PDB file of C-alpha atoms and ligand atoms in Angstrom:
ATOM      1  CA  MET A   1      15.418 -11.798 -27.163  1.00 50.00           C
ATOM      2  CA  LYS A   2      12.834 -14.349 -26.015  1.00 53.00           C
ATOM      3  CA  THR A   3      13.976 -16.944 -23.452  1.00 58.00           C
ATOM      4  CA  ASN A   4      12.257 -20.042 -22.099  1.00 67.00           C
ATOM      5  CA  ALA A   5      13.081 -19.135 -18.489  1.00 71.00           C
ATOM      6  CA  PRO A   6      10.014 -19.668 -16.233  1.00 77.00           C
ATOM      7  CA  ARG A   7       8.132 -16.537 -15.200  1.00 82.00           C
ATOM      8  CA  PRO A   8       9.171 -15.498 -11.661  1.00 90.00           C
ATOM      9  CA  VAL A   9       6.570 -15.240  -8.886  1.00 91.00           C
ATOM     10  CA  HIS A  10       7.044 -11.483  -8.720  1.00 95.00           C
ATOM     11  CA  ARG A  11       8.170  -9.830 -11.945  1.00 95.00           C
ATOM     12  CA  TRP A  12      10.635  -6.951 -11.765  1.00 96.00           C
ATOM     13  CA  PRO A  13       8.117  -4.087 -12.162  1.00 97.00           C
ATOM     14  CA  VAL A  14       6.194  -5.382  -9.113  1.00 97.00           C
ATOM     15  CA  ARG A  15       9.385  -5.782  -7.084  1.00 98.00           C
ATOM     16  CA  ILE A  16      10.822  -2.359  -7.933  1.00 98.00           C
ATOM     17  CA  THR A  17       7.558  -0.487  -7.370  1.00 98.00           C
ATOM     18  CA  HIS A  18       6.931  -2.445  -4.145  1.00 98.00           C
ATOM     19  CA  TRP A  19      10.241  -1.391  -2.569  1.00 98.00           C
ATOM     20  CA  VAL A  20      10.112   2.188  -3.888  1.00 98.00           C
ATOM     21  CA  ASN A  21       6.594   2.328  -2.417  1.00 98.00           C
ATOM     22  CA  LEU A  22       7.907   1.169   0.960  1.00 98.00           C
ATOM     23  CA  PHE A  23      10.552   3.955   1.008  1.00 98.00           C
ATOM     24  CA  ALA A  24       7.981   6.579  -0.070  1.00 98.00           C
ATOM     25  CA  MET A  25       5.417   5.316   2.455  1.00 98.00           C
ATOM     26  CA  ILE A  26       7.889   5.602   5.344  1.00 98.00           C
ATOM     27  CA  CYS A  27       8.660   9.230   4.366  1.00 98.00           C
ATOM     28  CA  MET A  28       4.956  10.053   3.885  1.00 98.00           C
ATOM     29  CA  PHE A  29       3.910   8.499   7.209  1.00 98.00           C
ATOM     30  CA  MET A  30       6.671  10.181   9.215  1.00 98.00           C
ATOM     31  CA  SER A  31       6.336  13.644   7.617  1.00 98.00           C
ATOM     32  CA  GLY A  32       2.527  13.344   7.820  1.00 98.00           C
ATOM     33  CA  TRP A  33       2.761  12.701  11.566  1.00 98.00           C
ATOM     34  CA  GLU A  34       4.873  15.868  11.989  1.00 98.00           C
ATOM     35  CA  ILE A  35       2.226  17.873  10.065  1.00 98.00           C
ATOM     36  CA  TYR A  36      -0.496  16.295  12.250  1.00 98.00           C
ATOM     37  CA  ASN A  37       1.414  17.291  15.412  1.00 98.00           C
ATOM     38  CA  ALA A  38       1.176  20.975  14.431  1.00 97.00           C
ATOM     39  CA  SER A  39      -2.623  20.793  14.664  1.00 96.00           C
ATOM     40  CA  PRO A  40      -3.771  17.458  16.147  1.00 97.00           C
ATOM     41  CA  LEU A  41      -7.241  16.114  15.329  1.00 97.00           C
ATOM     42  CA  PHE A  42      -7.287  14.030  18.504  1.00 97.00           C
ATOM     43  CA  GLY A  43      -5.929  14.342  22.033  1.00 97.00           C
ATOM     44  CA  PHE A  44      -2.456  12.943  21.229  1.00 98.00           C
ATOM     45  CA  ARG A  45       0.707  13.788  19.280  1.00 98.00           C
ATOM     46  CA  PHE A  46       3.175  11.436  17.590  1.00 98.00           C
ATOM     47  CA  PRO A  47       6.561  11.136  19.365  1.00 98.00           C
ATOM     48  CA  PRO A  48       9.132  13.424  17.650  1.00 97.00           C
ATOM     49  CA  GLN A  49      11.449  10.406  17.063  1.00 97.00           C
ATOM     50  CA  MET A  50       8.783   8.962  14.734  1.00 98.00           C
ATOM     51  CA  THR A  51       8.471  12.119  12.626  1.00 98.00           C
ATOM     52  CA  LEU A  52      10.369  13.591   9.685  1.00 98.00           C
ATOM     53  CA  GLY A  53      11.107  17.200   8.764  1.00 97.00           C
ATOM     54  CA  GLY A  54      11.934  18.673  12.196  1.00 96.00           C
ATOM     55  CA  TRP A  55       9.184  21.298  12.053  1.00 97.00           C
ATOM     56  CA  LEU A  56       5.924  21.993  10.191  1.00 98.00           C
ATOM     57  CA  GLY A  57       7.532  23.674   7.153  1.00 98.00           C
ATOM     58  CA  GLY A  58      10.192  20.972   6.811  1.00 98.00           C
ATOM     59  CA  ALA A  59       7.590  18.210   7.112  1.00 98.00           C
ATOM     60  CA  ILE A  60       5.344  19.801   4.462  1.00 98.00           C
ATOM     61  CA  GLY A  61       8.407  20.033   2.197  1.00 98.00           C
ATOM     62  CA  TRP A  62       9.076  16.291   2.612  1.00 98.00           C
ATOM     63  CA  HIS A  63       5.390  15.358   2.264  1.00 98.00           C
ATOM     64  CA  LEU A  64       4.881  17.280  -0.991  1.00 98.00           C
ATOM     65  CA  ALA A  65       8.216  16.189  -2.501  1.00 98.00           C
ATOM     66  CA  VAL A  66       7.824  12.461  -1.768  1.00 98.00           C
ATOM     67  CA  MET A  67       4.166  12.673  -2.834  1.00 97.00           C
ATOM     68  CA  TRP A  68       5.368  12.948  -6.461  1.00 97.00           C
ATOM     69  CA  LEU A  69       7.575   9.868  -6.117  1.00 98.00           C
ATOM     70  CA  LEU A  70       4.681   7.932  -4.568  1.00 97.00           C
ATOM     71  CA  ALA A  71       2.225   9.052  -7.266  1.00 96.00           C
ATOM     72  CA  PHE A  72       4.635   8.324 -10.164  1.00 98.00           C
ATOM     73  CA  ASN A  73       5.507   4.918  -8.691  1.00 98.00           C
ATOM     74  CA  ALA A  74       1.832   4.047  -8.136  1.00 97.00           C
ATOM     75  CA  LEU A  75       1.010   5.082 -11.706  1.00 97.00           C
ATOM     76  CA  CYS A  76       3.804   2.830 -13.066  1.00 98.00           C
ATOM     77  CA  TYR A  77       2.499  -0.092 -10.957  1.00 98.00           C
ATOM     78  CA  LEU A  78      -1.140   0.448 -11.956  1.00 97.00           C
ATOM     79  CA  LEU A  79      -0.441   0.839 -15.686  1.00 98.00           C
ATOM     80  CA  TRP A  80       1.937  -2.124 -15.779  1.00 98.00           C
ATOM     81  CA  SER A  81      -0.441  -4.335 -13.765  1.00 97.00           C
ATOM     82  CA  LEU A  82      -3.342  -3.400 -16.008  1.00 97.00           C
ATOM     83  CA  PHE A  83      -1.571  -3.954 -19.330  1.00 97.00           C
ATOM     84  CA  SER A  84       0.569  -6.969 -18.385  1.00 96.00           C
ATOM     85  CA  GLY A  85      -2.466  -8.875 -17.080  1.00 95.00           C
ATOM     86  CA  HIS A  86      -1.069  -8.943 -13.504  1.00 96.00           C
ATOM     87  CA  PHE A  87      -4.357  -7.693 -12.015  1.00 96.00           C
ATOM     88  CA  ARG A  88      -6.464 -10.062 -14.092  1.00 95.00           C
ATOM     89  CA  ARG A  89      -4.202 -13.082 -13.533  1.00 94.00           C
ATOM     90  CA  ASP A  90      -2.928 -12.664  -9.961  1.00 94.00           C
ATOM     91  CA  LEU A  91      -5.311 -10.403  -8.004  1.00 96.00           C
ATOM     92  CA  LEU A  92      -8.627 -11.383  -9.601  1.00 95.00           C
ATOM     93  CA  PRO A  93     -11.146 -12.962  -9.517  1.00 91.00           C
ATOM     94  CA  LEU A  94     -12.132 -12.500  -5.903  1.00 93.00           C
ATOM     95  CA  GLY A  95     -15.294 -14.439  -5.090  1.00 92.00           C
ATOM     96  CA  LEU A  96     -17.295 -14.553  -1.859  1.00 95.00           C
ATOM     97  CA  GLY A  97     -17.159 -18.361  -1.845  1.00 95.00           C
ATOM     98  CA  ALA A  98     -13.352 -18.447  -2.032  1.00 94.00           C
ATOM     99  CA  LEU A  99     -13.134 -15.739   0.622  1.00 94.00           C
ATOM    100  CA  ARG A 100     -15.411 -17.658   2.992  1.00 95.00           C
ATOM    101  CA  ARG A 101     -13.411 -20.870   2.406  1.00 95.00           C
ATOM    102  CA  ASP A 102     -10.017 -19.188   2.950  1.00 93.00           C
ATOM    103  CA  ILE A 103     -11.148 -17.294   6.067  1.00 93.00           C
ATOM    104  CA  GLY A 104     -12.462 -20.592   7.452  1.00 93.00           C
ATOM    105  CA  GLN A 105      -9.112 -22.282   6.717  1.00 92.00           C
ATOM    106  CA  ALA A 106      -7.150 -19.362   8.212  1.00 91.00           C
ATOM    107  CA  LEU A 107      -9.208 -19.448  11.418  1.00 92.00           C
ATOM    108  CA  THR A 108      -8.508 -23.170  11.807  1.00 92.00           C
ATOM    109  CA  LEU A 109      -4.824 -22.648  10.887  1.00 88.00           C
ATOM    110  CA  ARG A 110      -5.146 -24.759   7.722  1.00 87.00           C
ATOM    111  CA  LEU A 111      -4.592 -22.020   5.130  1.00 88.00           C
ATOM    112  CA  LYS A 112      -1.468 -22.821   3.109  1.00 84.00           C
ATOM    113  CA  HIS A 113       0.727 -20.286   1.351  1.00 83.00           C
ATOM    114  CA  GLN A 114       1.537 -21.220  -2.226  1.00 82.00           C
ATOM    115  CA  HIS A 115       4.318 -19.316  -4.004  1.00 81.00           C
ATOM    116  CA  GLY A 116       2.918 -17.668  -7.118  1.00 82.00           C
ATOM    117  CA  ARG A 117      -0.756 -17.870  -6.190  1.00 89.00           C
ATOM    118  CA  TYR A 118      -2.439 -15.445  -3.813  1.00 93.00           C
ATOM    119  CA  ASN A 119      -5.233 -16.799  -1.618  1.00 94.00           C
ATOM    120  CA  ALA A 120      -8.540 -14.903  -1.408  1.00 95.00           C
ATOM    121  CA  ILE A 121      -7.520 -13.111   1.841  1.00 95.00           C
ATOM    122  CA  GLN A 122      -4.324 -11.820   0.219  1.00 95.00           C
ATOM    123  CA  LYS A 123      -6.271 -10.690  -2.857  1.00 96.00           C
ATOM    124  CA  LEU A 124      -8.728  -8.825  -0.637  1.00 97.00           C
ATOM    125  CA  MET A 125      -5.900  -7.213   1.365  1.00 97.00           C
ATOM    126  CA  TYR A 126      -3.912  -6.138  -1.727  1.00 97.00           C
ATOM    127  CA  LEU A 127      -6.939  -4.819  -3.634  1.00 97.00           C
ATOM    128  CA  GLY A 128      -8.168  -3.162  -0.416  1.00 97.00           C
ATOM    129  CA  VAL A 129      -4.880  -1.338   0.175  1.00 97.00           C
ATOM    130  CA  LEU A 130      -4.988  -0.047  -3.415  1.00 97.00           C
ATOM    131  CA  VAL A 131      -8.468   1.409  -2.798  1.00 97.00           C
ATOM    132  CA  LEU A 132      -7.263   2.908   0.511  1.00 98.00           C
ATOM    133  CA  GLY A 133      -4.287   4.421  -1.324  1.00 97.00           C
ATOM    134  CA  LEU A 134      -6.668   6.067  -3.797  1.00 96.00           C
ATOM    135  CA  LEU A 135      -8.763   7.451  -0.918  1.00 97.00           C
ATOM    136  CA  LEU A 136      -5.599   8.744   0.749  1.00 97.00           C
ATOM    137  CA  VAL A 137      -4.482  10.518  -2.438  1.00 96.00           C
ATOM    138  CA  LEU A 138      -7.917  12.048  -3.134  1.00 97.00           C
ATOM    139  CA  SER A 139      -8.405  13.300   0.449  1.00 98.00           C
ATOM    140  CA  GLY A 140      -4.800  14.563   0.427  1.00 97.00           C
ATOM    141  CA  LEU A 141      -5.452  16.518  -2.788  1.00 97.00           C
ATOM    142  CA  ALA A 142      -8.592  18.026  -1.216  1.00 98.00           C
ATOM    143  CA  ILE A 143      -6.590  19.221   1.825  1.00 97.00           C
ATOM    144  CA  TRP A 144      -3.670  20.434  -0.305  1.00 97.00           C
ATOM    145  CA  LYS A 145      -5.657  22.526  -2.828  1.00 97.00           C
ATOM    146  CA  PRO A 146      -9.054  23.161  -1.189  1.00 97.00           C
ATOM    147  CA  VAL A 147      -9.724  26.335  -3.207  1.00 97.00           C
ATOM    148  CA  GLN A 148      -8.840  24.954  -6.645  1.00 98.00           C
ATOM    149  CA  LEU A 149     -10.431  21.554  -5.919  1.00 98.00           C
ATOM    150  CA  GLN A 150     -13.616  22.809  -4.231  1.00 97.00           C
ATOM    151  CA  GLY A 151     -15.687  20.055  -5.934  1.00 98.00           C
ATOM    152  CA  LEU A 152     -13.473  17.364  -4.436  1.00 98.00           C
ATOM    153  CA  VAL A 153     -13.661  19.007  -0.983  1.00 98.00           C
ATOM    154  CA  ASP A 154     -17.485  19.047  -1.275  1.00 98.00           C
ATOM    155  CA  LEU A 155     -17.434  15.359  -2.208  1.00 98.00           C
ATOM    156  CA  PHE A 156     -15.786  14.639   1.151  1.00 98.00           C
ATOM    157  CA  GLY A 157     -18.321  16.858   2.942  1.00 97.00           C
ATOM    158  CA  GLY A 158     -15.928  19.738   3.661  1.00 98.00           C
ATOM    159  CA  PHE A 159     -12.291  20.444   4.488  1.00 97.00           C
ATOM    160  CA  ASP A 160     -12.460  19.146   8.073  1.00 97.00           C
ATOM    161  CA  THR A 161     -14.061  15.860   7.040  1.00 98.00           C
ATOM    162  CA  ALA A 162     -11.416  15.428   4.306  1.00 98.00           C
ATOM    163  CA  ARG A 163      -8.771  15.745   7.060  1.00 98.00           C
ATOM    164  CA  TYR A 164     -10.468  12.992   9.087  1.00 98.00           C
ATOM    165  CA  VAL A 165     -10.781  10.783   5.977  1.00 98.00           C
ATOM    166  CA  HIS A 166      -7.054  11.338   5.275  1.00 98.00           C
ATOM    167  CA  PHE A 167      -6.189  10.387   8.858  1.00 98.00           C
ATOM    168  CA  PHE A 168      -8.372   7.250   8.913  1.00 98.00           C
ATOM    169  CA  ALA A 169      -7.151   6.088   5.479  1.00 98.00           C
ATOM    170  CA  MET A 170      -3.566   6.491   6.784  1.00 98.00           C
ATOM    171  CA  SER A 171      -4.491   4.481   9.917  1.00 98.00           C
ATOM    172  CA  ALA A 172      -6.089   1.705   7.841  1.00 98.00           C
ATOM    173  CA  ILE A 173      -2.979   1.473   5.633  1.00 98.00           C
ATOM    174  CA  GLY A 174      -0.894   1.385   8.827  1.00 98.00           C
ATOM    175  CA  LEU A 175      -3.007  -1.540  10.038  1.00 98.00           C
ATOM    176  CA  PHE A 176      -2.549  -3.261   6.647  1.00 98.00           C
ATOM    177  CA  VAL A 177       1.242  -2.885   6.989  1.00 98.00           C
ATOM    178  CA  VAL A 178       1.235  -4.407  10.498  1.00 97.00           C
ATOM    179  CA  ILE A 179      -0.817  -7.453   9.346  1.00 96.00           C
ATOM    180  CA  HIS A 180       1.257  -7.666   6.121  1.00 96.00           C
ATOM    181  CA  LEU A 181       4.493  -7.756   8.143  1.00 97.00           C
ATOM    182  CA  LEU A 182       3.091 -10.411  10.485  1.00 95.00           C
ATOM    183  CA  MET A 183       2.255 -12.544   7.427  1.00 92.00           C
ATOM    184  CA  VAL A 184       5.810 -12.101   6.111  1.00 94.00           C
ATOM    185  CA  ILE A 185       7.204 -13.139   9.506  1.00 95.00           C
ATOM    186  CA  ILE A 186       4.980 -16.251   9.465  1.00 91.00           C
ATOM    187  CA  VAL A 187       6.071 -17.167   5.879  1.00 89.00           C
ATOM    188  CA  PRO A 188       9.549 -15.567   5.596  1.00 91.00           C
ATOM    189  CA  ARG A 189      10.440 -17.228   2.249  1.00 89.00           C
ATOM    190  CA  THR A 190       7.966 -14.829   0.574  1.00 92.00           C
ATOM    191  CA  LEU A 191      10.353 -11.981   1.398  1.00 95.00           C
ATOM    192  CA  TRP A 192      13.182 -13.536  -0.616  1.00 94.00           C
ATOM    193  CA  ALA A 193      10.813 -13.944  -3.577  1.00 94.00           C
ATOM    194  CA  MET A 194       9.820 -10.270  -3.358  1.00 96.00           C
ATOM    195  CA  ILE A 195      13.550  -9.399  -3.563  1.00 97.00           C
ATOM    196  CA  THR A 196      14.793 -11.844  -6.191  1.00 95.00           C
ATOM    197  CA  GLY A 197      11.632 -12.850  -8.062  1.00 92.00           C
ATOM    198  CA  GLY A 198      11.304 -16.409  -6.757  1.00 86.00           C
ATOM    199  CA  LYS A 199      10.007 -19.576  -8.414  1.00 83.00           C
ATOM    200  CA  HIS A 200       6.440 -20.859  -8.785  1.00 75.00           C
ATOM    201  CA  GLU A 201       5.513 -23.861  -6.650  1.00 72.00           C
TER     202      GLU A 201
HETATM  203  C1  HEM B 301       8.987  -3.832   5.423  1.00 81.14           C
HETATM  204  C2  HEM B 301       7.842  -3.704   4.785  1.00 81.14           C
HETATM  205  C3  HEM B 301       7.277  -4.691   3.789  1.00 81.14           C
HETATM  206  C4  HEM B 301       7.667  -5.983   3.535  1.00 81.14           C
HETATM  207  C5  HEM B 301       8.779  -6.785   4.192  1.00 81.14           C
HETATM  208  C6  HEM B 301       6.794  -6.484   2.493  1.00 81.14           C
HETATM  209  C7  HEM B 301       6.864  -7.737   1.923  1.00 81.14           C
HETATM  210  C8  HEM B 301       6.040  -8.236   0.936  1.00 81.14           C
HETATM  211  C9  HEM B 301       6.087  -9.565   0.394  1.00 81.14           C
HETATM  212  C10 HEM B 301       7.064 -10.643   0.844  1.00 81.14           C
HETATM  213  C11 HEM B 301       5.108  -9.687  -0.543  1.00 81.14           C
HETATM  214  C12 HEM B 301       4.761 -10.959  -1.352  1.00 81.14           C
HETATM  215  C13 HEM B 301       3.769 -11.764  -0.592  1.00 81.14           C
HETATM  216  C14 HEM B 301       3.574 -13.146  -1.180  1.00 81.14           C
HETATM  217  O1  HEM B 301       4.217 -13.526  -2.157  1.00 81.14           O
HETATM  218  O2  HEM B 301       2.757 -13.896  -0.615  1.00 81.14           O
HETATM  219  C15 HEM B 301       4.430  -8.407  -0.634  1.00 81.14           C
HETATM  220  C16 HEM B 301       3.415  -8.082  -1.518  1.00 81.14           C
HETATM  221  C17 HEM B 301       2.724  -6.891  -1.518  1.00 81.14           C
HETATM  222  N1  HEM B 301       2.947  -5.835  -0.659  1.00 81.14           N
HETATM  223 FE1  HEM B 301       4.404  -5.665   0.722  1.00 81.14          FE
HETATM  224  N2  HEM B 301       5.907  -5.498   2.140  1.00 81.14           N
HETATM  225  C18 HEM B 301       6.170  -4.386   2.914  1.00 81.14           C
HETATM  226  C19 HEM B 301       5.501  -3.184   2.877  1.00 81.14           C
HETATM  227  C20 HEM B 301       4.406  -2.898   2.083  1.00 81.14           C
HETATM  228  C21 HEM B 301       3.695  -1.640   2.073  1.00 81.14           C
HETATM  229  C22 HEM B 301       4.061  -0.425   2.924  1.00 81.14           C
HETATM  230  C23 HEM B 301       2.690  -1.775   1.179  1.00 81.14           C
HETATM  231  C24 HEM B 301       1.632  -0.793   0.789  1.00 81.14           C
HETATM  232  C25 HEM B 301       1.080   0.056   1.624  1.00 81.14           C
HETATM  233  C26 HEM B 301       2.766  -3.113   0.602  1.00 81.14           C
HETATM  234  C27 HEM B 301       1.919  -3.605  -0.339  1.00 81.14           C
HETATM  235  C28 HEM B 301       2.024  -4.842  -0.955  1.00 81.14           C
HETATM  236  C29 HEM B 301       1.179  -5.273  -2.057  1.00 81.14           C
HETATM  237  C30 HEM B 301       0.032  -4.468  -2.703  1.00 81.14           C
HETATM  238  C31 HEM B 301       1.631  -6.551  -2.428  1.00 81.14           C
HETATM  239  C32 HEM B 301       1.114  -7.397  -3.595  1.00 81.14           C
HETATM  240  C33 HEM B 301       1.937  -6.955  -4.811  1.00 81.14           C
HETATM  241  C34 HEM B 301       1.430  -7.523  -6.105  1.00 81.14           C
HETATM  242  O3  HEM B 301       1.531  -8.762  -6.322  1.00 81.14           O
HETATM  243  O4  HEM B 301       0.978  -6.745  -6.951  1.00 81.14           O
HETATM  244  N3  HEM B 301       3.828  -3.763   1.182  1.00 81.14           N
HETATM  245  N4  HEM B 301       5.013  -7.556   0.286  1.00 81.14           N
END
């Protein structure tokens, strides 16, 4: 049945996949940190309270199980966004001119948030985190199946480099989340819209 109700700011597929993604991300981050602790790349370990799985085997179990949820959820989001026009309408186009203007306005604290329309900085952040997610998945696949996916491992320049890429992509997504949360704290009404759908301004 077709209704004349106005289109919400965030339609239900975006809202559901966004919150499922948050749950999956928390599990992936925490279990990933436990796996890292078993063989650290750098001179530090993550505090045990911030990890999931209890030990290496348990953490790998979590990481590989939630990986499927994350991948399925991401696929739903990507396909829906592509075919519904969400990417074309809401996340594109992203021009250098608009980016320069919006960065200038943000630096002078004049950038306004408008419900239902992303500014160029938001577009860059959201498209950027999607690219980082792809890098994280590809480097993760290379580490998970290095024998079967030798070509992919070579593309990263070897197993060890793929591990570093995986770590830095995780760190960049972590940084995105921190900035993203700060933005939500600055404009808290966006949170309600991401839960209920919200109305265009
Ligand atoms: C507690 C954690 C989080 C909260 C409270 C939150 C909240 C929000 C809110 C309120 C928006 C809408 C912004 C607006 O209308 O201006 C949004 C959009 C978005 N968030 Fe989050 N978020 C969280 C975690 C994450 C994580 C972990 C990711 C991915 C790594 C993520 C990726 C995105 C993306 C890509 C969008 C744009 C969605 C679209 O329109 O397609 N968020 N988030």
